[in-house]
């Protein structure tokens, strides 16, 4: 039996955390949820996820700040950024900062699942 892929899902919108988290669990993933960037950084050290699905636009600490802190601390856990800000310059900057993938909201959940498996 193979181990489940552990996903840390970080989004400030509770409905997205719950609906997307439940969908990922139904598709065989273990999911830990965090509501903001600071909580995500705490969770990352406690649970050591296999992949992080991280919203970009959040209050206090946004997803790109979380990503920069991870990479500055030599944490190379794969990160998929989710955002409503979808211009090419934003995507390019996020990828240059160390994101492994980038999806614009709204997105197809099957595509997210495939990208989690890929990273």
PDB file of C-alpha atoms in Angstrom:
ATOM      1  CA  UNK A   1       0.000   0.000   0.000  1.00  0.00           C
ATOM      2  CA  UNK A   2       1.364   3.423  -0.935  1.00  0.00           C
ATOM      3  CA  UNK A   3       1.330   6.369   1.433  1.00  0.00           C
ATOM      4  CA  UNK A   4      -1.076   9.196   0.762  1.00  0.00           C
ATOM      5  CA  UNK A   5       0.331  12.436  -0.593  1.00  0.00           C
ATOM      6  CA  UNK A   6       0.075  15.003   2.211  1.00  0.00           C
ATOM      7  CA  UNK A   7      -1.173  18.372   0.946  1.00  0.00           C
ATOM      8  CA  UNK A   8      -1.059  21.576   2.963  1.00  0.00           C
ATOM      9  CA  UNK A   9      -3.932  23.691   1.634  1.00  0.00           C
ATOM     10  CA  UNK A  10      -3.603  27.395   2.484  1.00  0.00           C
ATOM     11  CA  UNK A  11      -6.417  29.822   1.681  1.00  0.00           C
ATOM     12  CA  UNK A  12      -7.987  32.622   3.690  1.00  0.00           C
ATOM     13  CA  UNK A  13     -11.461  31.725   2.403  1.00  0.00           C
ATOM     14  CA  UNK A  14     -13.000  29.058   4.648  1.00  0.00           C
ATOM     15  CA  UNK A  15     -15.350  27.773   1.951  1.00  0.00           C
ATOM     16  CA  UNK A  16     -12.424  27.124  -0.408  1.00  0.00           C
ATOM     17  CA  UNK A  17     -10.432  25.371   2.339  1.00  0.00           C
ATOM     18  CA  UNK A  18     -13.351  23.126   3.209  1.00  0.00           C
ATOM     19  CA  UNK A  19     -14.688  22.372  -0.278  1.00  0.00           C
ATOM     20  CA  UNK A  20     -11.311  21.931  -1.961  1.00  0.00           C
ATOM     21  CA  UNK A  21      -9.897  20.082   1.044  1.00  0.00           C
ATOM     22  CA  UNK A  22     -12.805  17.638   1.042  1.00  0.00           C
ATOM     23  CA  UNK A  23     -12.459  17.089  -2.701  1.00  0.00           C
ATOM     24  CA  UNK A  24      -8.737  16.350  -2.323  1.00  0.00           C
ATOM     25  CA  UNK A  25      -9.451  13.917   0.527  1.00  0.00           C
ATOM     26  CA  UNK A  26     -12.046  12.107  -1.601  1.00  0.00           C
ATOM     27  CA  UNK A  27      -9.331  11.755  -4.245  1.00  0.00           C
ATOM     28  CA  UNK A  28      -6.958  10.001  -1.866  1.00  0.00           C
ATOM     29  CA  UNK A  29      -4.887  12.872  -0.460  1.00  0.00           C
ATOM     30  CA  UNK A  30      -4.226  13.603   3.191  1.00  0.00           C
ATOM     31  CA  UNK A  31      -5.044  17.289   3.699  1.00  0.00           C
ATOM     32  CA  UNK A  32      -4.060  19.787   6.375  1.00  0.00           C
ATOM     33  CA  UNK A  33      -5.674  23.208   6.139  1.00  0.00           C
ATOM     34  CA  UNK A  34      -4.311  26.635   7.087  1.00  0.00           C
ATOM     35  CA  UNK A  35      -6.138  29.974   6.947  1.00  0.00           C
ATOM     36  CA  UNK A  36      -3.195  32.338   6.503  1.00  0.00           C
ATOM     37  CA  UNK A  37       0.517  32.537   5.789  1.00  0.00           C
ATOM     38  CA  UNK A  38       1.810  32.553   9.356  1.00  0.00           C
ATOM     39  CA  UNK A  39      -0.259  29.487  10.216  1.00  0.00           C
ATOM     40  CA  UNK A  40       1.028  27.816   7.038  1.00  0.00           C
ATOM     41  CA  UNK A  41       4.659  28.316   8.103  1.00  0.00           C
ATOM     42  CA  UNK A  42       3.882  26.786  11.517  1.00  0.00           C
ATOM     43  CA  UNK A  43       2.088  23.831   9.905  1.00  0.00           C
ATOM     44  CA  UNK A  44       4.917  23.220   7.449  1.00  0.00           C
ATOM     45  CA  UNK A  45       7.414  22.565  10.231  1.00  0.00           C
ATOM     46  CA  UNK A  46       4.936  20.449  12.208  1.00  0.00           C
ATOM     47  CA  UNK A  47       3.586  18.178   9.461  1.00  0.00           C
ATOM     48  CA  UNK A  48       6.217  18.292   6.667  1.00  0.00           C
ATOM     49  CA  UNK A  49       3.766  18.172   3.726  1.00  0.00           C
ATOM     50  CA  UNK A  50       4.590  16.609   0.359  1.00  0.00           C
ATOM     51  CA  UNK A  51       3.116  19.579  -1.514  1.00  0.00           C
ATOM     52  CA  UNK A  52       1.729  23.000  -0.598  1.00  0.00           C
ATOM     53  CA  UNK A  53      -1.276  24.482  -2.404  1.00  0.00           C
ATOM     54  CA  UNK A  54      -1.030  28.153  -1.536  1.00  0.00           C
ATOM     55  CA  UNK A  55      -3.347  31.075  -2.240  1.00  0.00           C
ATOM     56  CA  UNK A  56      -1.458  34.216  -3.245  1.00  0.00           C
ATOM     57  CA  UNK A  57      -3.850  36.945  -2.078  1.00  0.00           C
ATOM     58  CA  UNK A  58      -4.260  36.666   1.706  1.00  0.00           C
ATOM     59  CA  UNK A  59      -4.242  39.240   4.503  1.00  0.00           C
ATOM     60  CA  UNK A  60      -1.225  39.664   6.805  1.00  0.00           C
ATOM     61  CA  UNK A  61       1.213  37.387   4.937  1.00  0.00           C
ATOM     62  CA  UNK A  62       0.458  36.652   1.295  1.00  0.00           C
ATOM     63  CA  UNK A  63       1.360  33.455  -0.505  1.00  0.00           C
ATOM     64  CA  UNK A  64       4.390  34.886  -2.275  1.00  0.00           C
ATOM     65  CA  UNK A  65       5.821  36.024   1.073  1.00  0.00           C
ATOM     66  CA  UNK A  66       5.336  32.490   2.425  1.00  0.00           C
ATOM     67  CA  UNK A  67       7.028  31.103  -0.678  1.00  0.00           C
ATOM     68  CA  UNK A  68       9.994  33.487  -0.320  1.00  0.00           C
ATOM     69  CA  UNK A  69      10.442  32.520   3.350  1.00  0.00           C
ATOM     70  CA  UNK A  70      10.363  28.836   2.488  1.00  0.00           C
ATOM     71  CA  UNK A  71      12.956  29.168  -0.249  1.00  0.00           C
ATOM     72  CA  UNK A  72      15.139  31.508   1.857  1.00  0.00           C
ATOM     73  CA  UNK A  73      15.159  28.753   4.504  1.00  0.00           C
ATOM     74  CA  UNK A  74      16.142  26.149   1.895  1.00  0.00           C
ATOM     75  CA  UNK A  75      12.734  24.458   2.065  1.00  0.00           C
ATOM     76  CA  UNK A  76      12.110  22.971  -1.391  1.00  0.00           C
ATOM     77  CA  UNK A  77       8.681  21.452  -0.761  1.00  0.00           C
ATOM     78  CA  UNK A  78       6.765  21.777  -4.047  1.00  0.00           C
ATOM     79  CA  UNK A  79       4.420  24.789  -4.056  1.00  0.00           C
ATOM     80  CA  UNK A  80       1.440  25.342  -6.336  1.00  0.00           C
ATOM     81  CA  UNK A  81       0.166  28.906  -6.159  1.00  0.00           C
ATOM     82  CA  UNK A  82      -3.517  29.715  -6.633  1.00  0.00           C
ATOM     83  CA  UNK A  83      -4.638  33.221  -7.451  1.00  0.00           C
ATOM     84  CA  UNK A  84      -7.166  35.431  -9.135  1.00  0.00           C
ATOM     85  CA  UNK A  85      -4.327  37.701 -10.282  1.00  0.00           C
ATOM     86  CA  UNK A  86      -3.500  36.017 -13.544  1.00  0.00           C
ATOM     87  CA  UNK A  87      -1.307  38.285 -15.625  1.00  0.00           C
ATOM     88  CA  UNK A  88       1.846  36.898 -17.203  1.00  0.00           C
ATOM     89  CA  UNK A  89       4.175  39.170 -15.215  1.00  0.00           C
ATOM     90  CA  UNK A  90       2.720  37.963 -11.894  1.00  0.00           C
ATOM     91  CA  UNK A  91       3.111  34.315 -12.940  1.00  0.00           C
ATOM     92  CA  UNK A  92       6.683  34.892 -14.106  1.00  0.00           C
ATOM     93  CA  UNK A  93       7.683  36.582 -10.835  1.00  0.00           C
ATOM     94  CA  UNK A  94       6.136  33.780  -8.767  1.00  0.00           C
ATOM     95  CA  UNK A  95       7.955  31.119 -10.784  1.00  0.00           C
ATOM     96  CA  UNK A  96      11.235  33.031 -10.477  1.00  0.00           C
ATOM     97  CA  UNK A  97      10.730  33.163  -6.706  1.00  0.00           C
ATOM     98  CA  UNK A  98      10.513  29.381  -6.596  1.00  0.00           C
ATOM     99  CA  UNK A  99       6.915  28.360  -7.223  1.00  0.00           C
ATOM    100  CA  UNK A 100       6.660  24.975  -8.898  1.00  0.00           C
ATOM    101  CA  UNK A 101       3.343  25.674 -10.567  1.00  0.00           C
ATOM    102  CA  UNK A 102       0.668  28.336 -10.795  1.00  0.00           C
ATOM    103  CA  UNK A 103      -3.094  28.086 -11.354  1.00  0.00           C
ATOM    104  CA  UNK A 104      -5.555  30.906 -11.881  1.00  0.00           C
ATOM    105  CA  UNK A 105      -8.869  30.912 -10.005  1.00  0.00           C
ATOM    106  CA  UNK A 106     -11.318  29.636 -10.962  1.00  0.00           C
ATOM    107  CA  UNK A 107      -9.559  26.444 -11.956  1.00  0.00           C
ATOM    108  CA  UNK A 108     -10.559  22.930 -12.906  1.00  0.00           C
ATOM    109  CA  UNK A 109     -10.137  20.677  -9.867  1.00  0.00           C
ATOM    110  CA  UNK A 110      -9.044  17.757 -12.056  1.00  0.00           C
ATOM    111  CA  UNK A 111      -6.238  19.935 -13.371  1.00  0.00           C
ATOM    112  CA  UNK A 112      -5.159  20.792  -9.806  1.00  0.00           C
ATOM    113  CA  UNK A 113      -5.111  17.103  -8.871  1.00  0.00           C
ATOM    114  CA  UNK A 114      -2.985  16.315 -11.939  1.00  0.00           C
ATOM    115  CA  UNK A 115      -0.585  19.138 -11.094  1.00  0.00           C
ATOM    116  CA  UNK A 116      -0.254  17.913  -7.488  1.00  0.00           C
ATOM    117  CA  UNK A 117       0.738  14.491  -8.812  1.00  0.00           C
ATOM    118  CA  UNK A 118       3.172  16.095 -11.245  1.00  0.00           C
ATOM    119  CA  UNK A 119       5.079  18.229  -8.738  1.00  0.00           C
TER     120      UNK A 119
END
